Amino acid sequence: MSKNSGNTLAAILVGVAVGAGLGILYAPDKGSKTRKKVKDGFDDAKSDLHHKLDSVTSEFSKKLNAAKFDLEDTYQDLVSNMSHKTEDVISFLENKLSDLKKQNTKLQK
C-alpha cells in the first residue's frame, strides 16, 4: 500500500469515528436506548466479521487441501516418469555394454 493510500485510509477512519461520535451526541433517543443500539450494532458487526472469517478460513483450507493433492499427484507423476526413464537408461546401457563386449571379443581374436 502506498503512503498516500495509507493517509487516505487513516483520514476516512478518523472521519467515520468523528461522525459516529457526533451522531451519538446528537441522537434523539435516550442514552440507554442509544447505548443499546450501539451495543447491538457492535454485536452484529462482530457476528458478521466472525462469520466472514470462518468463511474465508474454510475456503482457504479447501484451496490449500486441493493444492496439496495437486502437488502430491504431480510428485507421483514425476516419480513414475523418472522410474520409466531410469528403466530406459538401464536398457540402453545394457545394450551398449553388450555391444562393447562383442567388439572386445572380436578384437581379442
Coordinates of N, CA and C in Angstrom, one line a residue, residues 6 10 14 28 30-31 35 46 48 57-58 62 67-69 79-80 95 100-101 107:
G6 N -2.4 5.0 2.5 CA -2.5 4.8 3.9 C -3.0 6.1 4.6
A10 N -6.5 6.4 6.7 CA -6.5 6.9 8.0 C -7.5 8.1 8.1
V14 N -10.8 8.3 10.6 CA -10.9 9.4 11.6 C -12.3 10.0 11.3
P28 N -31.5 11.5 19.0 CA -32.8 11.9 19.6 C -33.3 11.0 20.7
K30 N -33.0 8.4 24.2 CA -32.4 8.5 25.5 C -31.0 7.8 25.4
G31 N -30.1 8.1 26.4 CA -28.8 7.5 26.4 C -28.8 6.0 26.5
R35 N -27.2 3.6 23.7 CA -26.1 2.6 24.1 C -26.5 1.2 23.6
K46 N -19.6 -7.7 15.0 CA -18.8 -8.8 15.5 C -19.2 -10.2 14.9
D48 N -21.0 -10.7 12.2 CA -20.8 -10.7 10.7 C -19.3 -10.9 10.4
T57 N -11.6 -18.7 6.2 CA -10.8 -19.8 6.7 C -11.2 -21.1 6.0
S58 N -12.5 -21.4 5.9 CA -12.9 -22.6 5.3 C -12.5 -22.7 3.8
K62 N -9.9 -25.3 2.0 CA -10.3 -26.1 0.9 C -9.2 -26.0 -0.3
A67 N -4.6 -27.8 -3.4 CA -3.2 -27.6 -3.8 C -2.3 -28.7 -3.4
K68 N -2.5 -29.2 -2.1 CA -1.8 -30.3 -1.6 C -1.9 -31.6 -2.4
F69 N -3.2 -31.9 -2.8 CA -3.5 -33.1 -3.6 C -2.9 -32.9 -5.0
V79 N 7.7 -39.1 -10.2 CA 8.4 -40.3 -9.7 C 8.1 -41.4 -10.7
S80 N 6.9 -41.6 -11.2 CA 6.6 -42.6 -12.2 C 7.3 -42.4 -13.5
N95 N 22.4 -52.6 -23.4 CA 22.6 -52.8 -24.8 C 24.0 -52.3 -25.3
L100 N 29.7 -53.5 -26.6 CA 31.1 -53.4 -26.3 C 31.8 -54.7 -26.0
K101 N 31.1 -55.6 -25.4 CA 31.6 -56.9 -25.1 C 31.8 -57.7 -26.4
L107 N 38.0 -58.2 -31.1 CA 39.3 -57.6 -31.1 C 40.3 -58.6 -30.4

